[in-house]
PDB file of C-alpha atoms in Angstrom:
ATOM      1  CA  MET X 140     -39.494  -9.866  -1.202  1.00 51.00           C
ATOM      2  CA  THR X 141     -36.084 -10.134  -2.766  1.00 52.00           C
ATOM      3  CA  ALA X 142     -33.280 -10.558  -0.548  1.00 52.00           C
ATOM      4  CA  ALA X 143     -30.254  -8.067  -0.636  1.00 52.00           C
ATOM      5  CA  ASN X 144     -27.124  -9.007  -2.457  1.00 55.00           C
ATOM      6  CA  SER X 145     -24.641  -9.747   0.337  1.00 56.00           C
ATOM      7  CA  ASP X 146     -21.732 -10.357  -2.171  1.00 56.00           C
ATOM      8  CA  PRO X 147     -21.546  -7.421  -4.561  1.00 59.00           C
ATOM      9  CA  THR X 148     -19.229  -7.694  -7.563  1.00 60.00           C
ATOM     10  CA  PRO X 149     -15.829  -5.841  -6.682  1.00 56.00           C
ATOM     11  CA  PRO X 150     -15.046  -3.151  -9.035  1.00 60.00           C
ATOM     12  CA  PRO X 151     -12.728  -3.754 -11.731  1.00 65.00           C
ATOM     13  CA  ALA X 152      -8.965  -3.258 -11.212  1.00 74.00           C
ATOM     14  CA  LEU X 153      -7.566   0.169 -12.513  1.00 81.00           C
ATOM     15  CA  ARG X 154      -5.181   0.197 -15.410  1.00 85.00           C
ATOM     16  CA  VAL X 155      -1.867   1.862 -15.013  1.00 84.00           C
ATOM     17  CA  SER X 156      -0.459   4.538 -17.013  1.00 85.00           C
ATOM     18  CA  ASP X 157       3.092   5.079 -18.237  1.00 83.00           C
ATOM     19  CA  SER X 158       3.746   7.955 -15.894  1.00 84.00           C
ATOM     20  CA  GLU X 159       2.676   5.508 -13.098  1.00 86.00           C
ATOM     21  CA  ARG X 160       5.045   2.813 -14.300  1.00 84.00           C
ATOM     22  CA  GLU X 161       7.920   5.555 -14.297  1.00 84.00           C
ATOM     23  CA  GLU X 162       6.870   6.487 -10.778  1.00 86.00           C
ATOM     24  CA  VAL X 163       7.224   2.820  -9.416  1.00 87.00           C
ATOM     25  CA  ALA X 164      10.709   2.461 -11.392  1.00 82.00           C
ATOM     26  CA  ARG X 165      11.710   5.776  -9.544  1.00 85.00           C
ATOM     27  CA  VAL X 166      10.920   4.254  -6.152  1.00 87.00           C
ATOM     28  CA  LEU X 167      12.935   1.130  -7.146  1.00 85.00           C
ATOM     29  CA  ARG X 168      15.941   3.258  -8.361  1.00 80.00           C
ATOM     30  CA  ASP X 169      16.001   4.935  -5.039  1.00 81.00           C
ATOM     31  CA  ALA X 170      15.707   1.876  -3.054  1.00 82.00           C
ATOM     32  CA  LEU X 171      18.858   0.442  -5.193  1.00 78.00           C
ATOM     33  CA  ALA X 172      20.780   3.525  -4.460  1.00 71.00           C
ATOM     34  CA  GLU X 173      20.227   3.315  -0.830  1.00 77.00           C
ATOM     35  CA  GLY X 174      21.259  -0.276  -0.765  1.00 76.00           C
ATOM     36  CA  ARG X 175      17.687  -1.609   0.132  1.00 83.00           C
ATOM     37  CA  LEU X 176      17.696  -3.692  -3.296  1.00 82.00           C
ATOM     38  CA  THR X 177      20.354  -5.935  -4.553  1.00 79.00           C
ATOM     39  CA  PHE X 178      20.928  -5.449  -8.557  1.00 72.00           C
ATOM     40  CA  ALA X 179      19.055  -8.699  -9.161  1.00 76.00           C
ATOM     41  CA  GLU X 180      16.285  -7.637  -7.155  1.00 81.00           C
ATOM     42  CA  PHE X 181      15.998  -4.330  -9.014  1.00 78.00           C
ATOM     43  CA  ASP X 182      16.344  -5.877 -12.426  1.00 73.00           C
ATOM     44  CA  GLU X 183      13.529  -8.136 -11.689  1.00 79.00           C
ATOM     45  CA  ARG X 184      11.234  -5.677 -10.045  1.00 85.00           C
ATOM     46  CA  VAL X 185      11.765  -2.776 -12.667  1.00 77.00           C
ATOM     47  CA  GLY X 186      11.054  -5.242 -15.330  1.00 77.00           C
ATOM     48  CA  ALA X 187       7.681  -6.319 -13.641  1.00 83.00           C
ATOM     49  CA  ALA X 188       6.566  -2.664 -13.281  1.00 84.00           C
ATOM     50  CA  TYR X 189       7.043  -1.750 -16.806  1.00 81.00           C
ATOM     51  CA  ALA X 190       5.081  -4.829 -17.592  1.00 82.00           C
ATOM     52  CA  ALA X 191       2.323  -4.198 -15.181  1.00 83.00           C
ATOM     53  CA  ARG X 192      -1.316  -3.896 -16.350  1.00 86.00           C
ATOM     54  CA  THR X 193      -3.263  -2.848 -13.378  1.00 86.00           C
ATOM     55  CA  ARG X 194      -2.515  -1.184  -9.992  1.00 84.00           C
ATOM     56  CA  ASP X 195      -2.725  -4.528  -8.194  1.00 85.00           C
ATOM     57  CA  ASP X 196       0.547  -5.500 -10.159  1.00 86.00           C
ATOM     58  CA  PHE X 197       2.470  -2.726  -8.407  1.00 86.00           C
ATOM     59  CA  ALA X 198       1.691  -4.170  -4.762  1.00 84.00           C
ATOM     60  CA  ALA X 199       4.245  -6.715  -4.343  1.00 87.00           C
ATOM     61  CA  LEU X 200       6.863  -4.521  -6.162  1.00 88.00           C
ATOM     62  CA  THR X 201       7.212  -1.984  -3.326  1.00 89.00           C
ATOM     63  CA  ALA X 202       5.328  -3.662  -0.271  1.00 88.00           C
ATOM     64  CA  ASP X 203       8.686  -4.099   1.716  1.00 89.00           C
ATOM     65  CA  LEU X 204      10.150  -0.617   0.997  1.00 89.00           C
ATOM     66  CA  PRO X 205       9.692   2.442   3.231  1.00 88.00           C
ATOM     67  CA  VAL X 206       8.785   4.868   0.395  1.00 86.00           C
ATOM     68  CA  GLN X 207       5.706   4.121  -1.572  1.00 87.00           C
ATOM     69  CA  PRO X 208       5.072   5.473  -5.183  1.00 87.00           C
ATOM     70  CA  ALA X 209       2.546   8.363  -5.392  1.00 84.00           C
ATOM     71  CA  LEU X 210      -0.059   6.698  -7.742  1.00 79.00           C
ATOM     72  CA  GLY X 211      -3.351   8.767  -6.686  1.00 65.00           C
ATOM     73  CA  ALA X 212      -5.949   8.579  -3.949  1.00 45.00           C
ATOM     74  CA  ALA X 213      -7.083   5.221  -5.287  1.00 41.00           C
ATOM     75  CA  MET X 214      -3.574   3.689  -3.967  1.00 44.00           C
ATOM     76  CA  THR X 215      -3.481   5.781  -0.837  1.00 42.00           C
ATOM     77  CA  PRO X 216      -6.435   5.575   1.718  1.00 41.00           C
ATOM     78  CA  VAL X 217      -7.101   8.806   3.498  1.00 39.00           C
ATOM     79  CA  VAL X 218      -7.114   8.118   7.421  1.00 42.00           C
ATOM     80  CA  PRO X 219      -8.014  10.993   9.886  1.00 43.00           C
ATOM     81  CA  ALA X 220      -5.055  12.074  11.527  1.00 46.00           C
ATOM     82  CA  VAL X 221      -4.895  12.564  15.313  1.00 44.00           C
ATOM     83  CA  THR X 222      -3.064  14.468  17.645  1.00 45.00           C
ATOM     84  CA  VAL X 223      -2.259  13.130  21.060  1.00 47.00           C
ATOM     85  CA  ALA X 224      -2.212  15.614  23.913  1.00 50.00           C
ATOM     86  CA  PRO X 225       0.629  15.451  26.334  1.00 53.00           C
ATOM     87  CA  GLY X 226       0.077  14.444  29.809  1.00 52.00           C
ATOM     88  CA  PRO X 227      -3.438  14.392  31.496  1.00 56.00           C
ATOM     89  CA  GLY X 228      -6.220  16.091  29.605  1.00 50.00           C
ATOM     90  CA  PRO X 229      -8.414  15.674  26.659  1.00 52.00           C
ATOM     91  CA  GLY X 230      -7.725  12.601  24.238  1.00 51.00           C
ATOM     92  CA  PRO X 231      -7.166  12.720  20.691  1.00 49.00           C
ATOM     93  CA  VAL X 232      -8.674  15.310  18.535  1.00 48.00           C
ATOM     94  CA  ALA X 233     -10.235  14.008  15.207  1.00 49.00           C
ATOM     95  CA  GLY X 234      -9.078  15.616  12.046  1.00 47.00           C
ATOM     96  CA  ALA X 235      -6.190  17.605  13.823  1.00 47.00           C
ATOM     97  CA  GLU X 236      -2.654  17.578  12.042  1.00 48.00           C
ATOM     98  CA  ALA X 237      -0.594  14.556  13.356  1.00 46.00           C
ATOM     99  CA  GLN X 238       2.913  15.420  14.345  1.00 48.00           C
ATOM    100  CA  PRO X 239       5.678  13.337  12.879  1.00 46.00           C
ATOM    101  CA  VAL X 240       6.846  10.609  15.184  1.00 44.00           C
ATOM    102  CA  ALA X 241      10.505   9.763  15.078  1.00 42.00           C
ATOM    103  CA  GLY X 242      11.180   6.159  14.648  1.00 43.00           C
ATOM    104  CA  PRO X 243      14.402   3.941  14.363  1.00 45.00           C
ATOM    105  CA  THR X 244      16.420   4.702  11.202  1.00 43.00           C
ATOM    106  CA  GLN X 245      18.043   1.838   9.232  1.00 46.00           C
ATOM    107  CA  PRO X 246      21.863   2.044   9.273  1.00 47.00           C
ATOM    108  CA  VAL X 247      23.675   2.921   6.095  1.00 47.00           C
ATOM    109  CA  ARG X 248      26.390   0.852   5.190  1.00 55.00           C
ATOM    110  CA  ALA X 249      29.864   2.641   4.927  1.00 64.00           C
ATOM    111  CA  GLU X 250      31.229   2.740   1.260  1.00 74.00           C
ATOM    112  CA  VAL X 251      34.381   0.389   0.684  1.00 79.00           C
ATOM    113  CA  ASP X 252      37.057   2.419  -0.808  1.00 83.00           C
ATOM    114  CA  LEU X 253      40.126   0.097  -0.249  1.00 87.00           C
ATOM    115  CA  THR X 254      40.525  -3.710  -0.212  1.00 90.00           C
ATOM    116  CA  VAL X 255      43.930  -5.002   0.804  1.00 89.00           C
ATOM    117  CA  ALA X 256      45.662  -8.546   0.803  1.00 89.00           C
ATOM    118  CA  VAL X 257      49.255  -8.881   1.681  1.00 90.00           C
ATOM    119  CA  LEU X 258      50.469 -12.363   2.143  1.00 89.00           C
ATOM    120  CA  SER X 259      46.927 -13.306   2.672  1.00 88.00           C
ATOM    121  CA  GLY X 260      43.495 -13.454   1.017  1.00 90.00           C
ATOM    122  CA  HIS X 261      40.595 -10.835   1.257  1.00 92.00           C
ATOM    123  CA  GLU X 262      37.186 -11.440  -0.306  1.00 91.00           C
ATOM    124  CA  ARG X 263      34.311  -9.084  -0.500  1.00 90.00           C
ATOM    125  CA  ARG X 264      30.839 -10.713  -1.328  1.00 89.00           C
ATOM    126  CA  GLY X 265      27.080 -10.241  -0.576  1.00 86.00           C
ATOM    127  CA  ARG X 266      25.478  -7.043   0.152  1.00 83.00           C
ATOM    128  CA  TRP X 267      28.375  -4.737   0.352  1.00 84.00           C
ATOM    129  CA  ARG X 268      28.789  -1.158  -0.735  1.00 84.00           C
ATOM    130  CA  PRO X 269      31.797  -0.100  -3.005  1.00 85.00           C
ATOM    131  CA  GLY X 270      32.731   3.525  -3.319  1.00 85.00           C
ATOM    132  CA  ARG X 271      32.341   5.216  -6.668  1.00 87.00           C
ATOM    133  CA  HIS X 272      36.208   4.730  -6.919  1.00 91.00           C
ATOM    134  CA  THR X 273      37.491   1.800  -5.012  1.00 91.00           C
ATOM    135  CA  LYS X 274      40.942   0.110  -4.876  1.00 92.00           C
ATOM    136  CA  ALA X 275      42.174  -3.373  -4.585  1.00 93.00           C
ATOM    137  CA  VAL X 276      45.583  -4.307  -3.834  1.00 93.00           C
ATOM    138  CA  ALA X 277      47.077  -7.953  -3.655  1.00 93.00           C
ATOM    139  CA  VAL X 278      50.737  -8.301  -2.773  1.00 92.00           C
ATOM    140  CA  LEU X 279      51.729 -12.144  -2.584  1.00 92.00           C
ATOM    141  CA  GLY X 280      48.045 -12.563  -1.803  1.00 91.00           C
ATOM    142  CA  GLY X 281      44.615 -12.577  -3.445  1.00 93.00           C
ATOM    143  CA  CYS X 282      41.569 -10.350  -3.564  1.00 94.00           C
ATOM    144  CA  THR X 283      38.079 -11.269  -4.634  1.00 94.00           C
ATOM    145  CA  LEU X 284      35.627  -8.372  -5.278  1.00 94.00           C
ATOM    146  CA  ASP X 285      32.053  -9.865  -6.133  1.00 93.00           C
ATOM    147  CA  LEU X 286      29.572  -7.283  -7.357  1.00 90.00           C
ATOM    148  CA  ARG X 287      26.569  -9.442  -8.127  1.00 87.00           C
ATOM    149  CA  GLU X 288      24.599  -8.463  -4.908  1.00 85.00           C
ATOM    150  CA  ILE X 289      25.779  -4.909  -4.434  1.00 83.00           C
ATOM    151  CA  ALA X 290      23.518  -1.949  -4.586  1.00 73.00           C
ATOM    152  CA  PHE X 291      24.625  -0.484  -7.952  1.00 69.00           C
ATOM    153  CA  PRO X 292      24.960   3.190  -7.990  1.00 68.00           C
ATOM    154  CA  THR X 293      23.481   5.298 -11.058  1.00 68.00           C
ATOM    155  CA  GLU X 294      27.066   6.559 -11.734  1.00 78.00           C
ATOM    156  CA  PRO X 295      29.850   4.391 -13.076  1.00 87.00           C
ATOM    157  CA  ILE X 296      32.147   2.508 -10.850  1.00 89.00           C
ATOM    158  CA  THR X 297      35.815   2.625 -11.381  1.00 93.00           C
ATOM    159  CA  ILE X 298      37.847  -0.140  -9.730  1.00 94.00           C
ATOM    160  CA  THR X 299      41.796   0.460  -9.505  1.00 94.00           C
ATOM    161  CA  ALA X 300      43.306  -3.062  -9.296  1.00 93.00           C
ATOM    162  CA  VAL X 301      46.986  -3.516  -8.390  1.00 93.00           C
ATOM    163  CA  ALA X 302      48.346  -7.103  -8.398  1.00 93.00           C
ATOM    164  CA  VAL X 303      51.939  -7.661  -7.257  1.00 93.00           C
ATOM    165  CA  LEU X 304      53.057 -11.359  -7.084  1.00 92.00           C
ATOM    166  CA  GLY X 305      49.392 -11.804  -6.421  1.00 92.00           C
ATOM    167  CA  GLY X 306      46.042 -12.000  -8.064  1.00 94.00           C
ATOM    168  CA  ILE X 307      42.759 -10.137  -8.110  1.00 95.00           C
ATOM    169  CA  GLU X 308      39.251 -11.364  -9.075  1.00 95.00           C
ATOM    170  CA  ILE X 309      36.475  -9.166 -10.059  1.00 95.00           C
ATOM    171  CA  ILE X 310      32.922 -10.573 -10.697  1.00 94.00           C
ATOM    172  CA  VAL X 311      30.164  -8.657 -12.128  1.00 91.00           C
ATOM    173  CA  PRO X 312      26.707  -9.395 -12.744  1.00 87.00           C
ATOM    174  CA  GLU X 313      25.685 -10.713 -16.292  1.00 86.00           C
ATOM    175  CA  GLY X 314      24.491  -7.784 -18.551  1.00 83.00           C
ATOM    176  CA  VAL X 315      26.737  -5.032 -17.045  1.00 86.00           C
ATOM    177  CA  ASP X 316      29.037  -3.277 -19.391  1.00 87.00           C
ATOM    178  CA  VAL X 317      32.640  -3.541 -18.435  1.00 91.00           C
ATOM    179  CA  GLU X 318      35.596  -1.549 -19.459  1.00 91.00           C
ATOM    180  CA  VAL X 319      39.084  -2.875 -18.623  1.00 92.00           C
ATOM    181  CA  THR X 320      42.367  -0.717 -19.237  1.00 91.00           C
ATOM    182  CA  GLY X 321      45.845  -0.946 -17.723  1.00 89.00           C
ATOM    183  CA  THR X 322      49.221  -2.508 -17.988  1.00 88.00           C
ATOM    184  CA  SER X 323      50.788  -5.849 -17.278  1.00 87.00           C
ATOM    185  CA  VAL X 324      54.631  -6.361 -16.483  1.00 89.00           C
ATOM    186  CA  LEU X 325      55.504 -10.183 -16.644  1.00 86.00           C
ATOM    187  CA  GLY X 326      51.925 -10.585 -15.615  1.00 84.00           C
ATOM    188  CA  GLY X 327      48.406 -11.011 -17.233  1.00 86.00           C
ATOM    189  CA  ARG X 328      44.876  -9.838 -17.385  1.00 88.00           C
ATOM    190  CA  SER X 329      41.828 -11.954 -18.562  1.00 90.00           C
ATOM    191  CA  VAL X 330      38.327 -10.617 -19.359  1.00 91.00           C
ATOM    192  CA  ARG X 331      35.444 -13.077 -19.673  1.00 91.00           C
ATOM    193  CA  ILE X 332      32.114 -11.206 -20.062  1.00 89.00           C
ATOM    194  CA  ALA X 333      28.818 -13.348 -21.070  1.00 87.00           C
ATOM    195  CA  ALA X 334      27.283 -12.568 -24.505  1.00 85.00           C
ATOM    196  CA  VAL X 335      23.890 -11.522 -23.125  1.00 83.00           C
ATOM    197  CA  PRO X 336      22.073  -8.116 -23.789  1.00 81.00           C
ATOM    198  CA  GLN X 337      23.149  -5.287 -21.878  1.00 78.00           C
ATOM    199  CA  ARG X 338      20.565  -4.375 -18.958  1.00 73.00           C
ATOM    200  CA  PRO X 339      18.888  -1.038 -18.882  1.00 68.00           C
ATOM    201  CA  THR X 340      19.460   1.654 -16.313  1.00 67.00           C
ATOM    202  CA  THR X 341      23.055  -0.130 -15.483  1.00 71.00           C
ATOM    203  CA  PRO X 342      26.121   1.930 -15.034  1.00 76.00           C
ATOM    204  CA  VAL X 343      29.457   1.026 -16.376  1.00 88.00           C
ATOM    205  CA  VAL X 344      32.098  -0.870 -14.129  1.00 91.00           C
ATOM    206  CA  ARG X 345      35.696   0.425 -15.230  1.00 93.00           C
ATOM    207  CA  VAL X 346      38.526  -1.579 -14.383  1.00 94.00           C
ATOM    208  CA  ARG X 347      42.121   0.063 -14.398  1.00 93.00           C
ATOM    209  CA  GLY X 348      44.395  -2.823 -13.970  1.00 92.00           C
ATOM    210  CA  VAL X 349      48.305  -3.092 -13.047  1.00 91.00           C
ATOM    211  CA  ALA X 350      49.697  -6.495 -12.823  1.00 93.00           C
ATOM    212  CA  VAL X 351      53.509  -7.239 -11.992  1.00 92.00           C
ATOM    213  CA  LEU X 352      54.420 -10.769 -11.848  1.00 91.00           C
ATOM    214  CA  GLY X 353      50.485 -11.291 -10.942  1.00 92.00           C
ATOM    215  CA  GLY X 354      47.161 -11.616 -12.583  1.00 93.00           C
ATOM    216  CA  ILE X 355      43.897  -9.833 -12.709  1.00 95.00           C
ATOM    217  CA  ASP X 356      40.773 -11.829 -13.978  1.00 95.00           C
ATOM    218  CA  VAL X 357      37.406  -9.902 -14.798  1.00 94.00           C
ATOM    219  CA  ARG X 358      34.478 -12.179 -15.542  1.00 93.00           C
ATOM    220  CA  SER X 359      30.649 -11.928 -15.298  1.00 91.00           C
ATOM    221  CA  GLU X 360      28.452 -14.587 -13.710  1.00 90.00           C
ATOM    222  CA  PRO X 361      24.606 -15.133 -13.123  1.00 86.00           C
ATOM    223  CA  PRO X 362      23.068 -13.996  -9.891  1.00 79.00           C
ATOM    224  CA  VAL X 363      23.970 -16.102  -6.760  1.00 75.00           C
ATOM    225  CA  GLY X 364      22.272 -19.361  -7.114  1.00 68.00           C
ATOM    226  CA  VAL X 365      21.181 -19.276 -10.612  1.00 67.00           C
ATOM    227  CA  GLN X 366      23.068 -21.403 -13.161  1.00 60.00           C
ATOM    228  CA  ARG X 367      24.950 -19.832 -16.104  1.00 57.00           C
ATOM    229  CA  ALA X 368      22.663 -19.661 -19.225  1.00 49.00           C
ATOM    230  CA  VAL X 369      25.150 -18.360 -21.633  1.00 47.00           C
ATOM    231  CA  GLU X 370      29.018 -19.276 -21.931  1.00 45.00           C
ATOM    232  CA  SER X 371      31.367 -16.302 -21.442  1.00 44.00           C
ATOM    233  CA  THR X 372      33.180 -14.958 -24.365  1.00 45.00           C
ATOM    234  CA  LYS X 373      36.978 -15.919 -24.369  1.00 43.00           C
ATOM    235  CA  GLN X 374      38.075 -13.014 -26.230  1.00 45.00           C
ATOM    236  CA  PRO X 375      39.293 -10.008 -24.040  1.00 44.00           C
ATOM    237  CA  LYS X 376      37.098  -6.857 -24.001  1.00 47.00           C
ATOM    238  CA  ARG X 377      38.558  -3.383 -24.396  1.00 49.00           C
ATOM    239  CA  LEU X 378      42.075  -4.271 -23.100  1.00 46.00           C
TER     240      LEU X 378
END
């Protein structure tokens, strides 16, 4: 008698289609807009999604997100739903429709529309959430707006920067397109953007600067903790 094989060969991993890659990218874009992913995290994950070969490659990309991509029954195991009867009485009824259970919701960060420094300094770094149109004002002081870890929206961001006898520093991630316009009166503006390819699905950052006896500095830098790979260009861009 031949013994039964106790270690069957697992089925091969399913190949993914272009539509499934787009579905995972959509989930990642929504997470970026909600502030669950930083720009650097989104950029890394969406690149891995488009390079995925099998569904197993998708698992780590969305495992920590509350919404999962709809990739068919093979990715979503079917579990019989149960309804718990209130109070004493019969127990759960198998196969019945489950009622949604309210759970804790994650607080939504308020958008920042104004940053002011008067005779002082004001910095915004890390996972903060700028408005679609945010303002920075420095009077005899300094402001720093670091956009490298923000949740980038899908629409352009407009920053109005006003420096009067002060300075404003705006830092954007490398690969983000930047447009700088404005006026300088006995002041100056500088733009230093790294010569790297523009990243896909990235909105434009528009800076409108007014410098009166002050300065506005716009520059790009690599993600926090990553060493710069390409030197910044020294020529101002779109002044």
